[in-house]
């Protein structure tokens, strides 16, 4: 979905976005309500994005669906402006900044990028997910596999360190 910037009316534009966007090859339904406003050469886009994304649990590696819903705001500058300021460093607060060229703004790219920024770094299917057994690969949330995991109890680890210091 593309917006022609010179066609944005003075009092802004409301856009409803409803598309299937592909993440890691998995098509996911995405909905967004957007408000697009032109301020001089800059274009402000804010709104709310809702998506149902398939993720892979970082502990048990199972695929699961996660509902996302979050507000966002991005200010787009004409790309020509960037070329004029080659040596400028991009500060953290400017991460909510984008660039457009050719009088065009691609809302699909924008929405996709915002979703990527809001995905968890280490997704978990469930906060209580126990993961898989490092020895036999059994899903530990479904039941104990009976393997003996040679994991030193954290209290014993403290004692071990203490003893090592003493020697
Ligand atoms: Zn899991
Ligand atoms: Zn096991």
Tab-separated table of C-alpha atoms and ligand atoms in Angstrom:
chain	number	residue	atom	x	y	z
A	1	UNK	CA	0.000	0.000	0.000
A	2	UNK	CA	1.574	3.240	-1.156
A	3	UNK	CA	0.785	6.858	-0.395
A	4	UNK	CA	1.557	9.728	-2.746
A	5	UNK	CA	2.930	12.396	-0.450
A	6	UNK	CA	1.908	15.420	-2.514
A	7	UNK	CA	-1.677	14.125	-2.376
A	8	UNK	CA	-1.888	14.151	1.430
A	9	UNK	CA	-4.497	16.792	2.323
A	10	UNK	CA	-3.565	19.640	4.717
A	11	UNK	CA	-5.648	18.212	7.535
A	12	UNK	CA	-4.043	14.788	7.198
A	13	UNK	CA	-5.120	11.438	5.943
A	14	UNK	CA	-6.632	8.500	7.796
A	15	UNK	CA	-5.699	5.146	6.357
A	16	UNK	CA	-6.903	1.670	7.210
A	17	UNK	CA	-4.358	-0.967	6.403
A	18	UNK	CA	-5.338	-4.591	6.080
A	19	UNK	CA	-2.900	-6.912	4.385
A	20	UNK	CA	-1.275	-10.270	4.656
A	21	UNK	CA	2.400	-9.707	5.314
A	22	UNK	CA	4.986	-12.445	5.144
A	23	UNK	CA	7.372	-12.990	8.070
A	24	UNK	CA	10.020	-15.692	7.619
A	25	UNK	CA	7.911	-17.011	4.777
A	26	UNK	CA	4.789	-17.336	6.927
A	27	UNK	CA	1.894	-15.147	5.769
A	28	UNK	CA	0.380	-13.276	8.703
A	29	UNK	CA	-2.722	-11.081	8.859
A	30	UNK	CA	-1.898	-7.471	9.764
A	31	UNK	CA	-4.261	-4.600	10.483
A	32	UNK	CA	-3.322	-1.011	11.138
A	33	UNK	CA	-5.052	2.291	11.648
A	34	UNK	CA	-2.830	5.117	10.511
A	35	UNK	CA	-2.913	8.888	10.626
A	36	UNK	CA	-0.655	10.524	8.062
A	37	UNK	CA	0.193	14.213	8.291
A	38	UNK	CA	2.465	16.439	6.316
A	39	UNK	CA	4.526	18.995	8.230
A	40	UNK	CA	6.596	20.934	5.723
A	41	UNK	CA	8.764	18.401	3.907
A	42	UNK	CA	8.283	15.857	6.686
A	43	UNK	CA	5.591	13.232	6.906
A	44	UNK	CA	4.370	12.090	10.318
A	45	UNK	CA	2.733	8.701	10.548
A	46	UNK	CA	1.243	7.409	13.751
A	47	UNK	CA	-1.274	4.820	14.668
A	48	UNK	CA	-1.783	1.355	15.974
A	49	UNK	CA	-0.744	-1.966	14.484
A	50	UNK	CA	-2.352	-5.315	15.161
A	51	UNK	CA	-0.856	-8.524	13.908
A	52	UNK	CA	-0.997	-12.228	14.469
A	53	UNK	CA	2.547	-13.458	13.943
A	54	UNK	CA	3.945	-16.952	13.971
A	55	UNK	CA	7.099	-17.198	16.067
A	56	UNK	CA	9.401	-19.994	17.091
A	57	UNK	CA	9.926	-20.566	20.806
A	58	UNK	CA	13.579	-20.008	21.700
A	59	UNK	CA	13.425	-22.753	24.346
A	60	UNK	CA	11.424	-25.636	22.843
A	61	UNK	CA	11.607	-24.585	19.156
A	62	UNK	CA	7.853	-25.042	18.680
A	63	UNK	CA	5.960	-22.635	16.431
A	64	UNK	CA	3.305	-20.567	18.114
A	65	UNK	CA	1.121	-17.566	17.317
A	66	UNK	CA	1.497	-14.279	19.096
A	67	UNK	CA	-0.998	-11.434	18.965
A	68	UNK	CA	0.740	-8.108	18.752
A	69	UNK	CA	-0.929	-4.752	19.246
A	70	UNK	CA	1.089	-1.611	19.745
A	71	UNK	CA	1.084	2.105	18.979
A	72	UNK	CA	3.860	3.711	16.964
A	73	UNK	CA	4.973	6.994	15.514
A	74	UNK	CA	7.511	7.592	12.758
A	75	UNK	CA	8.599	10.822	11.107
A	76	UNK	CA	9.690	10.522	7.483
A	77	UNK	CA	12.160	12.927	5.970
A	78	UNK	CA	12.879	13.330	2.274
A	79	UNK	CA	15.928	11.238	1.439
A	80	UNK	CA	17.560	14.287	-0.202
A	81	UNK	CA	17.833	15.777	3.284
A	82	UNK	CA	19.971	12.819	4.397
A	83	UNK	CA	22.326	13.143	1.464
A	84	UNK	CA	22.989	16.740	2.447
A	85	UNK	CA	24.033	15.681	5.956
A	86	UNK	CA	26.347	12.794	5.234
A	87	UNK	CA	28.386	12.986	8.391
A	88	UNK	CA	25.565	13.333	10.837
A	89	UNK	CA	25.331	10.579	13.416
A	90	UNK	CA	22.003	8.935	13.972
A	91	UNK	CA	20.994	9.241	17.598
A	92	UNK	CA	18.869	6.749	19.487
A	93	UNK	CA	15.755	8.909	19.460
A	94	UNK	CA	16.019	9.105	15.711
A	95	UNK	CA	15.252	5.434	15.356
A	96	UNK	CA	11.664	6.566	15.008
A	97	UNK	CA	12.746	8.232	11.839
A	98	UNK	CA	12.415	7.113	8.256
A	99	UNK	CA	13.114	8.412	4.793
A	100	UNK	CA	11.047	8.676	1.681
A	101	UNK	CA	11.915	9.359	-1.919
A	102	UNK	CA	10.030	10.046	-5.153
A	103	UNK	CA	7.025	11.559	-3.364
A	104	UNK	CA	6.030	8.074	-2.242
A	105	UNK	CA	5.635	6.331	1.089
A	106	UNK	CA	5.252	2.566	1.227
A	107	UNK	CA	2.982	1.759	4.165
A	108	UNK	CA	3.533	-1.988	3.792
A	109	UNK	CA	7.272	-1.541	4.391
A	110	UNK	CA	6.585	0.780	7.293
A	111	UNK	CA	4.175	-1.601	9.014
A	112	UNK	CA	6.465	-4.581	8.450
A	113	UNK	CA	9.441	-2.733	9.893
A	114	UNK	CA	7.474	-1.655	12.962
A	115	UNK	CA	6.395	-5.246	13.596
A	116	UNK	CA	9.998	-6.478	13.317
A	117	UNK	CA	11.026	-3.866	15.898
A	118	UNK	CA	8.334	-5.084	18.262
A	119	UNK	CA	9.010	-8.799	18.046
A	120	UNK	CA	10.659	-10.316	21.114
A	121	UNK	CA	14.368	-11.113	20.760
A	122	UNK	CA	13.881	-14.461	22.487
A	123	UNK	CA	10.280	-15.485	21.919
A	124	UNK	CA	8.760	-17.918	24.411
A	125	UNK	CA	5.645	-19.983	23.648
A	126	UNK	CA	4.823	-19.652	27.332
A	127	UNK	CA	6.717	-18.007	30.208
A	128	UNK	CA	6.727	-21.377	31.925
A	129	UNK	CA	8.140	-23.218	28.929
A	130	UNK	CA	10.731	-25.670	30.214
A	131	UNK	CA	12.333	-26.169	26.808
A	132	UNK	CA	13.725	-29.413	25.549
A	133	UNK	CA	16.053	-31.817	27.293
A	134	UNK	CA	19.612	-31.088	26.166
A	135	UNK	CA	20.341	-34.828	26.263
A	136	UNK	CA	17.390	-36.556	24.566
A	137	UNK	CA	15.372	-33.704	23.045
A	138	UNK	CA	12.128	-34.458	24.913
A	139	UNK	CA	9.726	-31.546	25.341
A	140	UNK	CA	10.072	-31.028	29.095
A	141	UNK	CA	6.810	-29.051	29.318
A	142	UNK	CA	4.972	-32.216	28.277
A	143	UNK	CA	6.670	-34.404	30.849
A	144	UNK	CA	9.931	-35.426	32.427
A	145	UNK	CA	12.162	-37.638	30.283
A	146	UNK	CA	14.052	-39.076	33.229
A	147	UNK	CA	17.483	-37.967	32.093
A	148	UNK	CA	19.823	-36.866	34.833
A	149	UNK	CA	20.827	-33.343	34.079
A	150	UNK	CA	24.204	-32.663	35.557
A	151	UNK	CA	23.458	-29.112	36.498
A	152	UNK	CA	25.071	-27.820	39.666
A	153	UNK	CA	22.597	-26.251	42.070
A	154	UNK	CA	23.240	-22.498	42.240
A	155	UNK	CA	23.734	-22.629	46.020
A	156	UNK	CA	26.345	-25.330	45.607
A	157	UNK	CA	27.998	-23.266	42.891
A	158	UNK	CA	28.441	-20.437	45.409
A	159	UNK	CA	29.998	-22.867	47.859
A	160	UNK	CA	32.280	-24.231	45.139
A	161	UNK	CA	33.525	-20.732	44.320
A	162	UNK	CA	34.039	-20.038	48.020
A	163	UNK	CA	36.100	-23.205	48.418
A	164	UNK	CA	38.169	-22.415	45.359
A	165	UNK	CA	38.999	-18.987	46.735
A	166	UNK	CA	40.146	-20.541	49.996
A	167	UNK	CA	42.757	-22.744	48.344
B	1	LIG	ZN1	8.437	-23.251	24.259
B	2	LIG	ZN1	16.072	-36.273	28.374
